[in-house]
CSV table of N, CA and C in Angstrom, one decimal:
chain,number,residue,atom,x,y,z
A,8,MET,N,78.3,103.3,120.8
A,8,MET,CA,79.2,103.8,119.8
A,8,MET,C,79.1,102.9,118.6
A,9,GLY,N,79.0,103.6,117.4
A,9,GLY,CA,78.8,102.8,116.2
A,9,GLY,C,80.2,102.3,115.6
A,10,ALA,N,80.1,101.4,114.7
A,10,ALA,CA,81.3,100.9,114.1
A,10,ALA,C,81.9,101.9,113.1
A,11,PRO,N,83.3,102.0,113.1
A,11,PRO,CA,83.9,103.0,112.2
A,11,PRO,C,83.6,102.7,110.7
A,12,VAL,N,83.4,103.7,109.9
A,12,VAL,CA,83.2,103.5,108.5
A,12,VAL,C,84.6,103.7,107.9
A,13,ARG,N,85.1,102.6,107.3
A,13,ARG,CA,86.4,102.7,106.8
A,13,ARG,C,86.5,102.9,105.3
A,14,ARG,N,87.2,104.0,104.9
A,14,ARG,CA,87.5,104.2,103.5
A,14,ARG,C,88.4,103.2,103.0
A,15,GLY,N,88.3,102.7,101.8
A,15,GLY,CA,89.2,101.7,101.3
A,15,GLY,C,88.9,100.3,101.8
A,16,GLN,N,87.7,100.1,102.4
A,16,GLN,CA,87.5,98.8,103.0
A,16,GLN,C,87.6,97.6,102.0
A,17,ILE,N,87.2,97.8,100.8
A,17,ILE,CA,87.3,96.8,99.7
A,17,ILE,C,88.7,96.5,99.5
A,18,PHE,N,89.6,97.5,99.4
A,18,PHE,CA,91.0,97.3,99.2
A,18,PHE,C,91.6,96.6,100.4
A,19,LEU,N,91.2,97.0,101.6
A,19,LEU,CA,91.8,96.3,102.8
A,19,LEU,C,91.3,94.8,102.8
A,20,SER,N,90.1,94.5,102.4
A,20,SER,CA,89.7,93.1,102.4
A,20,SER,C,90.5,92.3,101.3
A,21,ALA,N,90.7,92.9,100.2
A,21,ALA,CA,91.5,92.3,99.2
A,21,ALA,C,93.0,92.1,99.7
A,22,CYS,N,93.4,93.1,100.4
A,22,CYS,CA,94.8,93.1,100.9
A,22,CYS,C,94.9,91.9,101.9
A,23,ALA,N,93.9,91.7,102.7
A,23,ALA,CA,94.0,90.6,103.6
A,23,ALA,C,94.1,89.2,102.9
A,24,ARG,N,93.4,89.1,101.8
A,24,ARG,CA,93.5,87.9,101.0
A,24,ARG,C,94.8,87.7,100.2
A,25,THR,N,95.3,88.8,99.7
A,25,THR,CA,96.5,88.7,98.8
A,25,THR,C,97.8,89.1,99.5
A,26,GLY,N,97.7,89.8,100.6
A,26,GLY,CA,98.9,90.3,101.3
A,26,GLY,C,99.4,91.6,100.6
A,27,CYS,N,98.5,92.3,99.9
A,27,CYS,CA,98.9,93.6,99.3
A,27,CYS,C,100.0,93.5,98.3
A,28,ASN,N,100.2,92.4,97.7
A,28,ASN,CA,101.3,92.2,96.8
A,28,ASN,C,100.9,91.6,95.5
A,29,MET,N,99.8,92.2,94.9
A,29,MET,CA,99.3,91.6,93.7
A,29,MET,C,100.4,91.7,92.6
A,30,GLY,N,100.8,90.6,92.0
A,30,GLY,CA,101.8,90.6,91.0
A,30,GLY,C,103.2,90.6,91.6
A,31,LYS,N,103.4,90.5,92.9
A,31,LYS,CA,104.7,90.5,93.5
A,31,LYS,C,104.9,89.1,94.2
A,32,LYS,N,106.1,88.9,94.6
A,32,LYS,CA,106.5,87.7,95.4
A,32,LYS,C,105.7,87.7,96.7
A,33,SER,N,105.5,86.5,97.2
A,33,SER,CA,104.8,86.4,98.5
A,33,SER,C,105.6,87.1,99.6
A,34,LYS,N,104.9,87.5,100.6
A,34,LYS,CA,105.5,88.1,101.8
A,34,LYS,C,106.6,87.2,102.4
A,35,LYS,N,106.2,85.9,102.5
A,35,LYS,CA,107.1,84.9,103.0
A,35,LYS,C,108.4,84.8,102.2
A,36,THR,N,108.3,84.9,100.9
A,36,THR,CA,109.5,84.8,100.0
A,36,THR,C,110.3,86.1,100.2
A,37,ARG,N,109.6,87.2,100.2
A,37,ARG,CA,110.4,88.5,100.3
A,37,ARG,C,111.1,88.6,101.7
A,38,ILE,N,110.5,88.0,102.7
A,38,ILE,CA,111.1,88.0,104.1
A,38,ILE,C,112.4,87.1,104.0
A,39,ALA,N,112.2,85.9,103.4
A,39,ALA,CA,113.4,85.0,103.3
A,39,ALA,C,114.5,85.6,102.5
A,40,GLU,N,114.2,86.4,101.4
A,40,GLU,CA,115.2,87.0,100.6
A,40,GLU,C,115.9,88.1,101.4
A,41,ARG,N,115.1,88.9,102.2
A,41,ARG,CA,115.8,89.9,103.0
A,41,ARG,C,116.6,89.3,104.1
A,42,TYR,N,116.2,88.2,104.7
A,42,TYR,CA,117.0,87.5,105.7
A,42,TYR,C,118.3,87.1,105.1
A,43,ALA,N,118.2,86.5,103.9
A,43,ALA,CA,119.5,86.0,103.2
A,43,ALA,C,120.4,87.2,102.9
A,44,GLU,N,119.8,88.3,102.5
A,44,GLU,CA,120.6,89.5,102.2
A,44,GLU,C,121.3,90.0,103.4
A,45,VAL,N,120.6,90.1,104.5
A,45,VAL,CA,121.3,90.7,105.7
A,45,VAL,C,122.2,89.6,106.3
A,46,SER,N,121.9,88.4,106.3
A,46,SER,CA,122.8,87.3,106.8
A,46,SER,C,124.1,87.3,106.0
A,47,GLU,N,124.1,87.6,104.8
A,47,GLU,CA,125.3,87.7,103.9
A,47,GLU,C,126.3,88.7,104.5
A,48,MET,N,125.8,89.7,105.1
A,48,MET,CA,126.6,90.8,105.6
A,48,MET,C,127.4,90.3,106.8
A,49,PHE,N,126.9,89.2,107.5
A,49,PHE,CA,127.6,88.7,108.7
A,49,PHE,C,128.2,87.3,108.5
A,50,LYS,N,128.4,86.9,107.2
A,50,LYS,CA,128.9,85.6,106.9
A,50,LYS,C,130.3,85.3,107.5
A,51,SER,N,131.1,86.4,107.7
A,51,SER,CA,132.4,86.2,108.3
A,51,SER,C,132.4,85.8,109.8
A,52,LEU,N,131.3,86.0,110.4
A,52,LEU,CA,131.2,85.7,111.9
A,52,LEU,C,131.3,84.2,112.1
A,53,PRO,N,131.9,83.8,113.2
A,53,PRO,CA,131.8,82.4,113.6
A,53,PRO,C,130.4,82.0,113.8
A,54,LYS,N,130.1,80.7,113.6
A,54,LYS,CA,128.7,80.2,113.7
A,54,LYS,C,128.1,80.5,115.1
A,55,ASN,N,128.8,80.4,116.2
A,55,ASN,CA,128.2,80.6,117.5
A,55,ASN,C,127.9,82.1,117.7
A,56,GLN,N,128.7,83.0,117.1
A,56,GLN,CA,128.3,84.4,117.2
A,56,GLN,C,127.2,84.8,116.3
A,57,PHE,N,127.1,84.2,115.1
A,57,PHE,CA,126.0,84.4,114.2
A,57,PHE,C,124.7,84.0,114.9
A,58,LYS,N,124.7,82.9,115.6
A,58,LYS,CA,123.5,82.5,116.3
A,58,LYS,C,122.9,83.5,117.3
A,59,LEU,N,123.8,84.3,117.8
A,59,LEU,CA,123.4,85.3,118.8
A,59,LEU,C,122.6,86.5,118.1
A,60,ILE,N,123.0,86.8,116.9
A,60,ILE,CA,122.3,87.9,116.2
A,60,ILE,C,121.2,87.4,115.2
A,61,GLU,N,121.1,86.1,115.0
A,61,GLU,CA,120.1,85.6,114.1
A,61,GLU,C,118.7,86.1,114.4
A,62,PRO,N,118.3,86.1,115.7
A,62,PRO,CA,116.9,86.5,115.9
A,62,PRO,C,116.7,88.0,115.5
A,63,GLN,N,117.7,88.8,115.7
A,63,GLN,CA,117.5,90.2,115.3
A,63,GLN,C,117.5,90.3,113.8
A,64,ILE,N,118.2,89.5,113.1
A,64,ILE,CA,118.2,89.5,111.6
A,64,ILE,C,116.8,89.1,111.1
A,65,LYS,N,116.2,88.0,111.8
A,65,LYS,CA,114.9,87.6,111.4
A,65,LYS,C,113.8,88.7,111.7
A,66,ASP,N,114.0,89.4,112.8
A,66,ASP,CA,113.1,90.5,113.1
A,66,ASP,C,113.2,91.6,112.1
A,67,GLU,N,114.4,91.9,111.8
A,67,GLU,CA,114.7,93.0,110.8
A,67,GLU,C,114.0,92.7,109.5
A,68,ALA,N,114.2,91.5,109.0
A,68,ALA,CA,113.6,91.1,107.7
A,68,ALA,C,112.1,91.2,107.8
A,69,PHE,N,111.5,90.6,108.8
A,69,PHE,CA,110.0,90.7,108.9
A,69,PHE,C,109.5,92.1,109.0
A,70,LEU,N,110.1,92.9,109.9
A,70,LEU,CA,109.6,94.3,110.1
A,70,LEU,C,109.8,95.1,108.8
A,71,LYS,N,110.9,95.0,108.1
A,71,LYS,CA,111.2,95.7,106.9
A,71,LYS,C,110.1,95.4,105.8
A,72,ILE,N,109.8,94.2,105.6
A,72,ILE,CA,108.9,93.8,104.6
A,72,ILE,C,107.5,94.2,105.0
A,73,SER,N,107.1,94.0,106.3
A,73,SER,CA,105.8,94.5,106.8
A,73,SER,C,105.6,96.0,106.6
A,74,LEU,N,106.7,96.7,106.9
A,74,LEU,CA,106.6,98.2,106.7
A,74,LEU,C,106.3,98.6,105.3
A,75,GLU,N,107.0,97.9,104.4
A,75,GLU,CA,106.8,98.1,102.9
A,75,GLU,C,105.4,97.9,102.5
A,76,ASP,N,104.8,96.7,103.0
A,76,ASP,CA,103.4,96.4,102.7
A,76,ASP,C,102.4,97.4,103.3
A,77,MET,N,102.7,97.8,104.5
A,77,MET,CA,101.8,98.8,105.2
A,77,MET,C,101.9,100.1,104.5
A,78,ARG,N,103.1,100.5,104.1
A,78,ARG,CA,103.2,101.8,103.4
A,78,ARG,C,102.4,101.8,102.1
A,79,GLU,N,102.5,100.7,101.3
A,79,GLU,CA,101.7,100.5,100.1
A,79,GLU,C,100.2,100.6,100.4
A,80,ALA,N,99.8,100.0,101.4
A,80,ALA,CA,98.3,100.0,101.7
A,80,ALA,C,97.9,101.4,102.2
A,81,ILE,N,98.8,102.1,102.9
A,81,ILE,CA,98.4,103.5,103.4
A,81,ILE,C,98.4,104.4,102.2
A,82,ASN,N,99.3,104.3,101.3
A,82,ASN,CA,99.3,105.2,100.1
A,82,ASN,C,98.1,104.9,99.3
A,83,THR,N,97.6,103.7,99.2
A,83,THR,CA,96.4,103.4,98.5
A,83,THR,C,95.1,103.8,99.2
A,84,GLY,N,95.1,103.5,100.5
A,84,GLY,CA,93.8,103.6,101.3
A,84,GLY,C,93.7,104.9,102.0
A,85,GLY,N,94.8,105.7,102.1
A,85,GLY,CA,94.7,107.0,102.8
A,85,GLY,C,95.2,106.9,104.2
A,86,TYR,N,95.3,108.1,104.8
A,86,TYR,CA,95.8,108.3,106.1
A,86,TYR,C,94.8,108.4,107.2
A,87,THR,N,93.5,108.6,106.8
A,87,THR,CA,92.4,108.7,107.7
A,87,THR,C,91.3,107.8,107.5
A,88,ASP,N,90.5,107.5,108.5
A,88,ASP,CA,89.3,106.7,108.4
A,88,ASP,C,88.1,107.6,108.8
A,89,SER,N,87.0,107.5,108.1
A,89,SER,CA,85.8,108.2,108.5
A,89,SER,C,85.1,107.4,109.6
A,90,TYR,N,84.4,108.1,110.5
A,90,TYR,CA,83.7,107.3,111.5
A,90,TYR,C,82.3,108.0,111.6
A,91,LYS,N,81.4,107.2,112.1
A,91,LYS,CA,80.1,107.8,112.4
A,91,LYS,C,79.6,107.1,113.7
A,92,ASN,N,79.3,107.9,114.7
A,92,ASN,CA,78.8,107.5,116.0
A,92,ASN,C,77.4,108.1,116.1
A,93,GLY,N,76.4,107.2,115.9
A,93,GLY,CA,75.0,107.7,116.0
A,93,GLY,C,74.6,108.5,114.8
A,94,ALA,N,73.6,109.3,115.0
A,94,ALA,CA,73.0,110.0,113.8
A,94,ALA,C,73.7,111.3,113.5
A,95,GLU,N,74.3,111.9,114.4
A,95,GLU,CA,74.9,113.3,114.2
A,95,GLU,C,76.4,113.4,114.4
A,96,GLN,N,77.0,112.4,115.0
A,96,GLN,CA,78.4,112.5,115.3
A,96,GLN,C,79.2,111.7,114.3
A,97,ASN,N,80.1,112.4,113.5
A,97,ASN,CA,80.9,111.8,112.6
A,97,ASN,C,82.1,112.6,112.3
A,98,GLY,N,83.1,112.1,111.6
A,98,GLY,CA,84.3,112.8,111.4
A,98,GLY,C,85.4,111.9,110.8
A,99,GLU,N,86.6,112.4,110.9
A,99,GLU,CA,87.8,111.7,110.4
A,99,GLU,C,88.7,111.4,111.6
A,100,LYS,N,89.4,110.3,111.5
A,100,LYS,CA,90.4,110.0,112.5
A,100,LYS,C,91.6,109.3,111.8
A,101,VAL,N,92.7,109.3,112.5
A,101,VAL,CA,93.9,108.7,111.9
A,101,VAL,C,93.6,107.2,111.7
A,102,SER,N,94.0,106.7,110.6
A,102,SER,CA,93.7,105.3,110.3
A,102,SER,C,94.4,104.3,111.2
A,103,ALA,N,93.8,103.2,111.5
A,103,ALA,CA,94.4,102.2,112.3
A,103,ALA,C,95.7,101.6,111.7
A,104,LEU,N,95.7,101.5,110.4
A,104,LEU,CA,96.8,101.0,109.7
A,104,LEU,C,98.0,102.0,109.8
A,105,LEU,N,97.7,103.3,109.8
A,105,LEU,CA,98.8,104.3,110.0
A,105,LEU,C,99.4,104.2,111.4
A,106,GLN,N,98.5,104.0,112.4
A,106,GLN,CA,98.9,103.8,113.8
A,106,GLN,C,99.8,102.5,113.9
A,107,ALA,N,99.4,101.5,113.3
A,107,ALA,CA,100.2,100.2,113.3
A,107,ALA,C,101.5,100.4,112.6
A,108,TYR,N,101.5,101.2,111.5
A,108,TYR,CA,102.8,101.5,110.8
A,108,TYR,C,103.7,102.2,111.7
A,109,ASN,N,103.2,103.3,112.4
A,109,ASN,CA,104.1,104.1,113.3
A,109,ASN,C,104.7,103.2,114.4
A,110,GLN,N,103.9,102.3,115.0
A,110,GLN,CA,104.4,101.5,116.0
A,110,GLN,C,105.4,100.5,115.5
A,111,THR,N,105.2,100.0,114.3
A,111,THR,CA,106.1,99.0,113.7
A,111,THR,C,107.4,99.7,113.3
A,112,GLU,N,107.3,100.9,112.8
A,112,GLU,CA,108.5,101.7,112.5
A,112,GLU,C,109.4,102.0,113.7
A,113,LYS,N,108.7,102.3,114.8
A,113,LYS,CA,109.5,102.5,116.1
A,113,LYS,C,110.2,101.3,116.5
A,114,ARG,N,109.5,100.1,116.4
A,114,ARG,CA,110.1,98.9,116.7
A,114,ARG,C,111.3,98.6,115.8
A,115,TYR,N,111.1,98.8,114.5
A,115,TYR,CA,112.2,98.6,113.5
A,115,TYR,C,113.4,99.5,113.9
A,116,ALA,N,113.2,100.7,114.2
A,116,ALA,CA,114.3,101.7,114.5
A,116,ALA,C,115.0,101.2,115.8
A,117,ASP,N,114.3,100.5,116.7
A,117,ASP,CA,115.0,100.1,117.9
A,117,ASP,C,115.9,98.9,117.8
A,118,LEU,N,115.8,98.2,116.6
A,118,LEU,CA,116.6,97.0,116.4
A,118,LEU,C,118.1,97.4,116.5
């Protein structure tokens, strides 16, 4: 079985280096800002109760920002990847990034 031929491979390589946020804040900064935004909603909780929900707040912030970045990459790179197996077998398949997006979105919805 041959390696898949990926449309937008140059973009995806650049995305890996820059985090798909050329001209934007870093992913780490955006996650921290989202964490602070959501934490603010629960500021009235006693400290011991806040500690119980803090892991979910961290997960929410990470997943939300990751989904935004993946959505941007999918919109730029497309929903499908071309593949070629051998000399005569080729076609299109759902992109791996779109599959990862769908799985991440399900996890986000489960929070």
